[in-house]
Coordinates of C-alpha atoms in Angstrom, one line a residue:
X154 CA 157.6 108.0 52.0
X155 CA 153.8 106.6 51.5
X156 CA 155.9 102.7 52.3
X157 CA 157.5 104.5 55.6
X158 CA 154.2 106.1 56.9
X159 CA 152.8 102.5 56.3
X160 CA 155.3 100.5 57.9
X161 CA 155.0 103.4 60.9
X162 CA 151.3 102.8 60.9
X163 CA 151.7 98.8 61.1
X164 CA 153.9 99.0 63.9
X165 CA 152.3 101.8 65.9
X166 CA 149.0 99.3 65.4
X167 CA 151.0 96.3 66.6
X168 CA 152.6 98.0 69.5
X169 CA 148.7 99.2 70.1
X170 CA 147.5 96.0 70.3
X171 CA 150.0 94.3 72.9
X172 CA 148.7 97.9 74.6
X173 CA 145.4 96.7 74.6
X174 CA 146.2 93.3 75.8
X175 CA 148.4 94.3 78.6
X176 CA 145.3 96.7 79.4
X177 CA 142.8 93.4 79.7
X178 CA 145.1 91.9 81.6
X179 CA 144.6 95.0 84.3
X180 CA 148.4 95.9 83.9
X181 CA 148.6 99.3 83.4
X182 CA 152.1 100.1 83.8
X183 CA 153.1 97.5 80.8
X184 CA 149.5 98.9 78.4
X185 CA 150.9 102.7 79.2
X186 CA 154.5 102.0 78.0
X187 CA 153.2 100.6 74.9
X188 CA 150.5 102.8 74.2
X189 CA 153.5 105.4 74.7
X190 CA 155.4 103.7 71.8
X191 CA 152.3 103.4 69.5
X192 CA 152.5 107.2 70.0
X193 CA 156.2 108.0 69.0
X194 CA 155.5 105.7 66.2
X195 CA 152.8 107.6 65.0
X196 CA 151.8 111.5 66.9
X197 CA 149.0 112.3 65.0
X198 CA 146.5 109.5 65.9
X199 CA 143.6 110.7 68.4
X200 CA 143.1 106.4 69.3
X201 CA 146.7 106.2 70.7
X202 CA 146.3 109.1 73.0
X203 CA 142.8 108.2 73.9
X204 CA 143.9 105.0 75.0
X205 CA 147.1 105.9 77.0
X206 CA 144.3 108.9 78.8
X207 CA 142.6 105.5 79.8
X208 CA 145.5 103.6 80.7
X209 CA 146.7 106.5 83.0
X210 CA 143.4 107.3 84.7
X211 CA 143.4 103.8 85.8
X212 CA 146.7 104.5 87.5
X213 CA 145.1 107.6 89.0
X214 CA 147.7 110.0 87.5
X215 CA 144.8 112.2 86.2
X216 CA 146.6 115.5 85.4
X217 CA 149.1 113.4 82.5
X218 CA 145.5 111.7 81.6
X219 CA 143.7 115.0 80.7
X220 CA 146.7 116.1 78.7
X221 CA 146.7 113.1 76.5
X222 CA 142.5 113.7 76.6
X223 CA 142.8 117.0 75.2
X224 CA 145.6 116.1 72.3
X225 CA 143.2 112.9 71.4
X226 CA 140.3 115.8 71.0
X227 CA 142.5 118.3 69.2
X228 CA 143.6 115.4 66.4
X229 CA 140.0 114.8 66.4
X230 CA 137.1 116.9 67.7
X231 CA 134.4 114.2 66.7
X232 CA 136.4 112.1 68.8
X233 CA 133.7 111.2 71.4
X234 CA 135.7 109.0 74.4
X235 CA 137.9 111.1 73.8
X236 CA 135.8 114.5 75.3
X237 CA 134.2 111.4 77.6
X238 CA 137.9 110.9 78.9
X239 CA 138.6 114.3 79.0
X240 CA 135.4 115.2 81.3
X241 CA 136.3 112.7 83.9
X242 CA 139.5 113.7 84.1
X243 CA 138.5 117.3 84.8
X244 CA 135.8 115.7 87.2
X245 CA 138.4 113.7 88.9
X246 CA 140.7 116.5 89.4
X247 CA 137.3 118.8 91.0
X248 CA 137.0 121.1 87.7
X249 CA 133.0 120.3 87.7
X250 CA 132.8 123.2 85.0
X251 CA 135.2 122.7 83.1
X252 CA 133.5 118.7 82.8
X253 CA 130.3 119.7 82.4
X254 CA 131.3 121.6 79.0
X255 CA 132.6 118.1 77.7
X256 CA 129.9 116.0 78.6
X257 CA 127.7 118.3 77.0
X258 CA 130.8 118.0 73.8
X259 CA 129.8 114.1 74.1
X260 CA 125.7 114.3 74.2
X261 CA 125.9 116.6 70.9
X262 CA 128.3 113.9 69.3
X263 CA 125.8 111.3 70.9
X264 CA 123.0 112.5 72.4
X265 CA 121.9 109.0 73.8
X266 CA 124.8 108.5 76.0
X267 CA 124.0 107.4 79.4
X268 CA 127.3 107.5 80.7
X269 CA 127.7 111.3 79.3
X270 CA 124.5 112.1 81.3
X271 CA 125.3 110.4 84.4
X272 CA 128.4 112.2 84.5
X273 CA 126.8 115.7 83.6
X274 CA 124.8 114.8 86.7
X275 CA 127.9 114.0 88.8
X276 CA 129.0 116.9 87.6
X277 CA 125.9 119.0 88.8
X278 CA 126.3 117.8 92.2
X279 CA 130.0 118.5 92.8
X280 CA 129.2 122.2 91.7
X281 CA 126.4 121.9 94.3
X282 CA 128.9 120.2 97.1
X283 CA 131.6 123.4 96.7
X284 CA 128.8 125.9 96.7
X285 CA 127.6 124.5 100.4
X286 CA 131.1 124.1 101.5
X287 CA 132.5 127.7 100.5
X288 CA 129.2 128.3 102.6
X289 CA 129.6 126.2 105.5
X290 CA 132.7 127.3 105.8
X291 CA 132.0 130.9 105.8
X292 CA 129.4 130.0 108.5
X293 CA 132.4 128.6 110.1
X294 CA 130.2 125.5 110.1
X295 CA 133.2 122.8 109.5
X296 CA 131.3 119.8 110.3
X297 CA 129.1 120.9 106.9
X298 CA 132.5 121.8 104.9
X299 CA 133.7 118.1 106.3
X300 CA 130.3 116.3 105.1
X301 CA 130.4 118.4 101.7
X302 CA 134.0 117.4 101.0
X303 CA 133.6 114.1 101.5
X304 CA 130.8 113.9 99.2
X305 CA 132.8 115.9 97.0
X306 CA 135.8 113.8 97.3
X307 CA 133.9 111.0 96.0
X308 CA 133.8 112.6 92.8
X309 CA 136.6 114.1 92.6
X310 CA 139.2 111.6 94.0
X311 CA 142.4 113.4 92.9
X312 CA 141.3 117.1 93.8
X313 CA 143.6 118.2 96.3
X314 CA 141.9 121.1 96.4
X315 CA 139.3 119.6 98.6
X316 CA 141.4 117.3 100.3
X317 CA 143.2 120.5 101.9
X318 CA 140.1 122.5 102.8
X319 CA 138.6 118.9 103.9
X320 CA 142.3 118.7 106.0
X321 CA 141.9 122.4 107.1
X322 CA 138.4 121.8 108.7
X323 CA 139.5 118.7 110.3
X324 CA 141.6 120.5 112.0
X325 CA 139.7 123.4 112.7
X326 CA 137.8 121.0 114.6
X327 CA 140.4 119.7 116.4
X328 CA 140.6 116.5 115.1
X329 CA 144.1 116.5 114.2
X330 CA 145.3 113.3 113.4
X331 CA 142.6 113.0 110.8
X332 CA 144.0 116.3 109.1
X333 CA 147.7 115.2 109.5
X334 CA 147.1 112.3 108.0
X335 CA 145.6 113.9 104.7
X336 CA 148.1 116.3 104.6
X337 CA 150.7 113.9 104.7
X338 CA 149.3 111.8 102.0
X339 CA 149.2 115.1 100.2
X340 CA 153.3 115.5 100.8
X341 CA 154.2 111.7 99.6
X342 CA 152.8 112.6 96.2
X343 CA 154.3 116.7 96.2
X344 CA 156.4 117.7 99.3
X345 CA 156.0 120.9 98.0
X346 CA 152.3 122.0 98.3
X347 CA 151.7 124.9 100.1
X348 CA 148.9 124.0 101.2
X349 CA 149.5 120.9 102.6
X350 CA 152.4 122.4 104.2
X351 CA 150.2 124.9 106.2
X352 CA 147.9 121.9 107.3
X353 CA 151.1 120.1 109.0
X354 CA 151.1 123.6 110.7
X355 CA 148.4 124.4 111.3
X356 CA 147.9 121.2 113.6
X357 CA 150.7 121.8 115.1
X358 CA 149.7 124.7 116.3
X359 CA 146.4 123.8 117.2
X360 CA 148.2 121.0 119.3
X361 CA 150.4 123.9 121.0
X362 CA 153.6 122.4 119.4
X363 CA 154.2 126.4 118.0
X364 CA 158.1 125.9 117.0
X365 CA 157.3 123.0 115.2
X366 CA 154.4 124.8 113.5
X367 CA 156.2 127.7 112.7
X368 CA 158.9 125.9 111.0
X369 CA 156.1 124.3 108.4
X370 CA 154.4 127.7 107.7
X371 CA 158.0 129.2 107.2
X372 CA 158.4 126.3 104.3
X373 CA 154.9 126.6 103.0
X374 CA 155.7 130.6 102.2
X375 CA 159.1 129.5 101.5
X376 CA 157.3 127.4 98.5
X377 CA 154.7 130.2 98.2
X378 CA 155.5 133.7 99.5
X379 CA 151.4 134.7 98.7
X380 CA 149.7 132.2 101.0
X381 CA 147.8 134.4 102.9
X382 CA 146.7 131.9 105.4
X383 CA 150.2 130.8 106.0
X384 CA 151.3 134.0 106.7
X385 CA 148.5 134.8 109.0
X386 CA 149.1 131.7 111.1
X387 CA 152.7 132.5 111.4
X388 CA 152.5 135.7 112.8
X389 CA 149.5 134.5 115.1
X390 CA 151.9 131.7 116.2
X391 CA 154.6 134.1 117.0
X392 CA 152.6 136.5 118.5
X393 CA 150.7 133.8 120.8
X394 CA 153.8 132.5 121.7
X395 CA 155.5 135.8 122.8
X396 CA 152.8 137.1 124.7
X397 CA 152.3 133.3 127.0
X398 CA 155.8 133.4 127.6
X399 CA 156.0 136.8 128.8
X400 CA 152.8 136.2 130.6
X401 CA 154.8 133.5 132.4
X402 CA 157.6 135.7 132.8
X403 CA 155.4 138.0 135.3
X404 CA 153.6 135.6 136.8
X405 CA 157.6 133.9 138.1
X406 CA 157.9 137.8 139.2
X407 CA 155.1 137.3 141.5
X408 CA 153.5 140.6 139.3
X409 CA 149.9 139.1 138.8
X410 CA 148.3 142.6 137.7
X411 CA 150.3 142.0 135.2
X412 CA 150.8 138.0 134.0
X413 CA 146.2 138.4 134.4
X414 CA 146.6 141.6 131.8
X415 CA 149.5 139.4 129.6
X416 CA 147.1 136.4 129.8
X417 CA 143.9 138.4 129.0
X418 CA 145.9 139.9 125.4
X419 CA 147.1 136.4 124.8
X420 CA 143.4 134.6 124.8
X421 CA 142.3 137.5 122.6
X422 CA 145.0 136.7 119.0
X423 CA 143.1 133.7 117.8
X424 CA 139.8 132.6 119.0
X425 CA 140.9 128.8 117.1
X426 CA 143.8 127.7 119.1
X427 CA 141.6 125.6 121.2
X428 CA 144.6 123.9 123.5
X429 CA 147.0 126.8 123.9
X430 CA 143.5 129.1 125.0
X431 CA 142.9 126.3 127.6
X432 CA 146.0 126.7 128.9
X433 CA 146.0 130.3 129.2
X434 CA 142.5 130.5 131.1
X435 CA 143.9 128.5 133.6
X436 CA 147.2 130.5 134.1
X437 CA 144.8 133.5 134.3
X438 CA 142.9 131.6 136.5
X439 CA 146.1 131.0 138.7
X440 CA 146.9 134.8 138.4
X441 CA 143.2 135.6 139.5
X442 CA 143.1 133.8 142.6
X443 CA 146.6 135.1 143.4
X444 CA 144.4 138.1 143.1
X445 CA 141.5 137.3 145.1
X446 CA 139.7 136.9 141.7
X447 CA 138.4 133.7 142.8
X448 CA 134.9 133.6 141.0
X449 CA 136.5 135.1 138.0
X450 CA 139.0 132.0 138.9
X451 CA 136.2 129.4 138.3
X452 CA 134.7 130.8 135.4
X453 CA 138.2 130.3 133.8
X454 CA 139.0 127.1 134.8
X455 CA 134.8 126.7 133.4
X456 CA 135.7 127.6 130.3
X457 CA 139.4 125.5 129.9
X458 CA 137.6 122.6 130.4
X459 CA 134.7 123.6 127.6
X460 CA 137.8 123.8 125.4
X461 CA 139.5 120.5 126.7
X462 CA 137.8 118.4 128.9
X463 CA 140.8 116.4 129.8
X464 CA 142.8 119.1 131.1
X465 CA 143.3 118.1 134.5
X466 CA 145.5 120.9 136.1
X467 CA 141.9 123.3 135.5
X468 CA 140.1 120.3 137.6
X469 CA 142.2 120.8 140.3
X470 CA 142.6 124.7 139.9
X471 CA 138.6 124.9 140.2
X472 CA 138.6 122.6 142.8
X473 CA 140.7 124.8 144.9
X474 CA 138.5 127.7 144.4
X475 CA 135.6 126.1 144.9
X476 CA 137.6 124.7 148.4
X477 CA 138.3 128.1 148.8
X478 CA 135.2 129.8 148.8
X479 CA 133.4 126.5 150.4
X480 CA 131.4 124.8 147.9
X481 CA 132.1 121.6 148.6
X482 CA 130.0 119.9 146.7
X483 CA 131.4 121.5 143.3
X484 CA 134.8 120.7 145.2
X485 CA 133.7 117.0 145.7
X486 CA 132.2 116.3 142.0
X487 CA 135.8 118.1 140.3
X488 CA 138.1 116.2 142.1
X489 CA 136.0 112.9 141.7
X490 CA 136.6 113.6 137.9
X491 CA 140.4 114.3 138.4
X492 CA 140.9 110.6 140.8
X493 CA 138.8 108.9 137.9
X494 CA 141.3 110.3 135.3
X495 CA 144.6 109.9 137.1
X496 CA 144.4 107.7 140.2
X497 CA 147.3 109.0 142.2
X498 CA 147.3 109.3 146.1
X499 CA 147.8 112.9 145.8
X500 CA 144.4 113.1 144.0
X501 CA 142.7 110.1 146.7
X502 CA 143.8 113.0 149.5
X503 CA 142.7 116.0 148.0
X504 CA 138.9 114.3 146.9
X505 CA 138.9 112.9 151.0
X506 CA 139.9 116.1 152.1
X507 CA 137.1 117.6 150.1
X508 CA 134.5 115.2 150.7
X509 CA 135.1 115.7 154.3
X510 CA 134.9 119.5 154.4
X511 CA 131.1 118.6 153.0
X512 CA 130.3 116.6 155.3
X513 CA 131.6 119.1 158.1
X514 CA 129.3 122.0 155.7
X515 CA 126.1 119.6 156.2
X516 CA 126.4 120.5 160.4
X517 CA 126.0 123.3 162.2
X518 CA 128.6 125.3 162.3
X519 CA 129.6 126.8 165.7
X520 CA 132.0 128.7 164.8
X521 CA 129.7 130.8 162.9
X522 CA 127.4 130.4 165.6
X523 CA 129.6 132.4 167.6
X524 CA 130.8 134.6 164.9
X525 CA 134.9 133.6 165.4
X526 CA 137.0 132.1 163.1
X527 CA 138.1 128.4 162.4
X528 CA 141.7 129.4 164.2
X529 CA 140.0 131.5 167.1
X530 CA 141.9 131.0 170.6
X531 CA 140.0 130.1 173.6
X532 CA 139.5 133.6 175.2
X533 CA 138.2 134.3 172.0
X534 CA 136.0 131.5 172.2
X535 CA 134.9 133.1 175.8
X536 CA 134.7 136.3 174.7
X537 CA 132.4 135.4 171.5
X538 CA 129.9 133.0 173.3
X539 CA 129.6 135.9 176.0
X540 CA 128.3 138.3 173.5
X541 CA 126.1 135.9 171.8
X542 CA 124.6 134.5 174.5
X543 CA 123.7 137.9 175.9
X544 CA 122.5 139.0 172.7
X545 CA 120.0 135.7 172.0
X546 CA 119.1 135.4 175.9
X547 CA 115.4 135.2 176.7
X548 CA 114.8 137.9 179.3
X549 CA 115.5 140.6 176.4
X550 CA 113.2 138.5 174.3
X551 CA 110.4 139.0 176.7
X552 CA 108.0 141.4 175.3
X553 CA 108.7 140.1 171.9
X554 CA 105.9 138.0 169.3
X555 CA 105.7 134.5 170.3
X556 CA 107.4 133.7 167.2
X557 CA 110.6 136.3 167.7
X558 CA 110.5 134.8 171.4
X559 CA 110.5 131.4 169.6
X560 CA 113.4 132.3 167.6
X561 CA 115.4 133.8 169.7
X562 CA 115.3 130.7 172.6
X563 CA 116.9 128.3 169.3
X564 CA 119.5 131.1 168.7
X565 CA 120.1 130.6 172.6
X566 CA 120.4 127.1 172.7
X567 CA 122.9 127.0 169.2
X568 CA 124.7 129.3 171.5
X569 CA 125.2 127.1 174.6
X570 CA 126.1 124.5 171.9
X571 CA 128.6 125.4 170.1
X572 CA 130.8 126.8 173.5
X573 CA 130.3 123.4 174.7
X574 CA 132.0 121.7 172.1
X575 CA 134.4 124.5 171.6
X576 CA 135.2 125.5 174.6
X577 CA 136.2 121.5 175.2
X578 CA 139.7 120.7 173.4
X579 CA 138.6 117.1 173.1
X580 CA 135.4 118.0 171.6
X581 CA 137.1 120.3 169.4
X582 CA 139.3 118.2 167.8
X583 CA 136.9 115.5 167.1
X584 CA 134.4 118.5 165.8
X585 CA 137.0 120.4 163.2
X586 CA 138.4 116.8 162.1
X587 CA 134.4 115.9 161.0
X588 CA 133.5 113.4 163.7
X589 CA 130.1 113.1 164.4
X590 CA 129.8 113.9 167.7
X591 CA 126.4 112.6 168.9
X592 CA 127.3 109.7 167.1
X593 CA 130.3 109.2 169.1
X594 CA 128.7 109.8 172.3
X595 CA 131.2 112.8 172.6
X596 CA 128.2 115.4 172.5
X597 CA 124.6 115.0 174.8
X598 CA 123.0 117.8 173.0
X599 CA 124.9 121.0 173.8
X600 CA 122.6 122.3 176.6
X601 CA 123.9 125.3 178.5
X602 CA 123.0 123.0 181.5
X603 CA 126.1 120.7 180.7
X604 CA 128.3 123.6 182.3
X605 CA 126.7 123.3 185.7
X606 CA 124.7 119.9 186.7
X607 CA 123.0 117.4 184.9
X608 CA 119.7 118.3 183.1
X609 CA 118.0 115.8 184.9
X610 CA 118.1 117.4 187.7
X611 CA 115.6 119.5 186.1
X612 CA 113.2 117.5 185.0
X613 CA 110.5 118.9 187.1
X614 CA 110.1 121.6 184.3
X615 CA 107.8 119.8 181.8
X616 CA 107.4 123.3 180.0
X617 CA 110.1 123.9 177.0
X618 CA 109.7 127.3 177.2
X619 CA 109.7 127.3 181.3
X620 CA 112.5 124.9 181.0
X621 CA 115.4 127.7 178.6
X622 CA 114.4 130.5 180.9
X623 CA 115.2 128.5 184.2
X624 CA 118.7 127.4 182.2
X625 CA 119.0 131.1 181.1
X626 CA 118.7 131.9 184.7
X627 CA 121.9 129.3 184.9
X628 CA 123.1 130.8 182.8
X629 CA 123.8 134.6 184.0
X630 CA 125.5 132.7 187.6
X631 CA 128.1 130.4 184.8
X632 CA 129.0 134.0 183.1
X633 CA 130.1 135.4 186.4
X634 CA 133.3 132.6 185.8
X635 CA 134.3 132.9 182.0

């Protein structure tokens, strides 16, 4: 028996040493196989298992390596690399406490050791990197948990743990194909973490694919039925989905009450689905000006395009409004930002159209002058300018302040301005399609006098003031034939 343990001994050496040289040589795989045999040759040597712990860390497969750390360390508790080993493997795999007690195993053994008290500081630091992230993240600060993790990761290269709740943030933050992408390198290694599998869908979500996503959160409770934040994001997704569609449903009925109620209940089941919410303030902002809602309108086209800023149907929704309600200069700057985006000639006509409504806003306006509509007919026209004139006409300004007199005599003249281009078809046109019309040489001024003689005739009145009561005087005789 004491010849056969010898002869075991000699060859578990031997295969130890063409370990060790494979090892030097930096390949792994071959140093792990016969470390392995070294083992079945002989079990109860700490070395052997110590060295195959080394061998497999350097192949990053951490979890085997801290088993073989901790049967090295059970063979032999004075075994110092081998509590070195078994720390970093713990480290590696984002145990910091569980580390911390072996480097501490390794500085009583040696007190000296740098390494040990490097690592004990490492150690410190990842303890102080979760303690800020389960913070930030509380905060719902995921730019911190992102910064943390990374710092973490550094550490703890293997600790999927952090890699998720790194994934998780990065997605919270919309930055999906950052989180996708550690998921996924997550699912090469274990298609079945949960975890990872509720990343997938949770991007998925968050990029409004919701079938897709519910499929993955399915799976992930499927793998396991406690993940609370799976199961959460399910039901949201479901929910989310069933209330936009029926939303949708109402608004095809032409029932807007209702699709700006449906839309209202939809925005309200998760606060985090950044796309799908962008979507649904503008369909409520389509159901609201349906509904005359129109500043409510704006403000939820305002805050779609806080939550995406390349969403270019609430562009042209807020554009509208703003059309609708005349600011064109809100008009002007949104569609600017749609034509720059997507040049189409549909979006070159609407930004002309717009730009030319400003320009149109920046002149007087004589149809509010005469307090008709854009579409009034000409006896409306007639009828308008009658009142108007009457209203602003000097003679019932006569015993008012110098400065009401004053006032009035402009209002008077506006008057006489605006029929003569309205009351003119030619003028008209060239006046509601945004012509200039002094420019043009269409339009003299607008004096009342243009409906009976030429204002030179007059020119004997030096007096402006003289001059609008003489023309007012005109005036009363060009009534007599409207």
């Amino acid at each position: 028996l004491v010849h056969s343990a010898m002869c075991d001994l000699c060859l578990a050496e031997s295969f130890k040493e063409q370990g060790n040289a494979y090892y030097s040589k930096k390949d792994y795989s071959q140093a792990f196989n016969y470390y392995t045999k070294a083992i079945d040759a002989c079990p109860k040597n700490a070395s052997y298992y110590g060295n195959r712990a080394a061998t497999l860390m350097m192949l990053c497969r951490f979890r085997e390596a801290l088993e073989d750390s901790q049967q090295a360390v059970r063979l032999d508790d004075c075994f110092m690399k081998g509590h070195l080993r078994e720390g970093k493997c713990h480290l590696s795999l984002g145990n910091a406490m569980a580390a911390n007690r072996c480097f501490q195993k390794v500085l009583e053994l040696e007190p000296s050791n740098r390494e040990a008290q490097q690592e004990k500081k490492n150690a410190a630091a990842l303890l102080e990197y979760q303690r800020m992230a389960d913070f930030g993240f509380e905060k719902r600060d995921f730019r911190k948990v992102v910064f943390c993790m990374d710092r973490a990761l550094a550490l703890a290269s293997a600790c999927h743990r952090f890699k998720i709740l790194k994934a998780e943030c990065l997605a919270l933050l919309g930055r999906y194909p950052e989180a996708q992408s550690v998921a996924s390198d997550i699912l090469r290694m274990d298609s079945t973490n949960a975890d990872a599998l509720y990343v997938r869908g949770l991007c998925l979500y968050y990029e409004d694919c919701i079938d897709k996503a519910v499929q993955f959160f399915v799976q992930a409770l499927r793998m396991a039925p406690d993940h609370e934040k799976a199961r959460l994001a399910c039901r949201n997704a479901k929910a989310l989905k069933a209330k936009k569609e029926e939303g949708n449903q109402a608004f095809k009925n032409n029932n807007y009450e209702a699709a700006y109620q449906l839309y209202t209940e939809a925005l309200a089941i998760d606060p985090n689905n950044i796309k799908t919410n962008a979507k649904l303030y503008c369909n409520r902002a389509t159901a609201g000006a349906k509904l005359k809602k129109v500043d409510q309108a704006i403000e939820d086209c305002t805050n779609a395009i806080k939550l995406d800023d390349t969403y270019i149907k609430a562009y042209l929704r807020r554009a509208q409004c703003y059309m609708d309600t005349e600011q064109y200069e809100e008009a002007v700057r949104d569609y600017e930002k749609v034509y720059q985006t997507e040049k189409t000639s549909d979006h070159k006509q609407m930004l002309k159209k717009a730009q030319m409504e400003l320009k149109k806003s920046k002149r007087k306006d004589y149809y509010k002058v005469l307090g008709v509509g854009k579409n009034a007919t000409e006896d409306e026209i007639k009828k308008a300018y009658r009142k108007r004139a009457l209203m602003h006409h000097p003679d019932r300004h006569s015993s008012a302040t110098p400065e009401v007199q004053k006032e009035e005599e402009k209002k008077f003249k506006e008057v006489g301005e605006a029929f003569t281009v309205l009351s003119d078809p030619k003028k008209k046109v060239r006046y509601d399609n945004g012509h200039d019309l002094e420019d043009d040489g269409c339009f003299d001024g607008g004096d009342l006098l243009d409906l009976v003689g030429n204002p030179g005739d007059h020119d004997c009145l030096n007096n402006s003031r003289v001059y609008i009561r003489k023309r007012a005087k005109t005036f009363l005789r060009v009534l007599a034939f409207l």
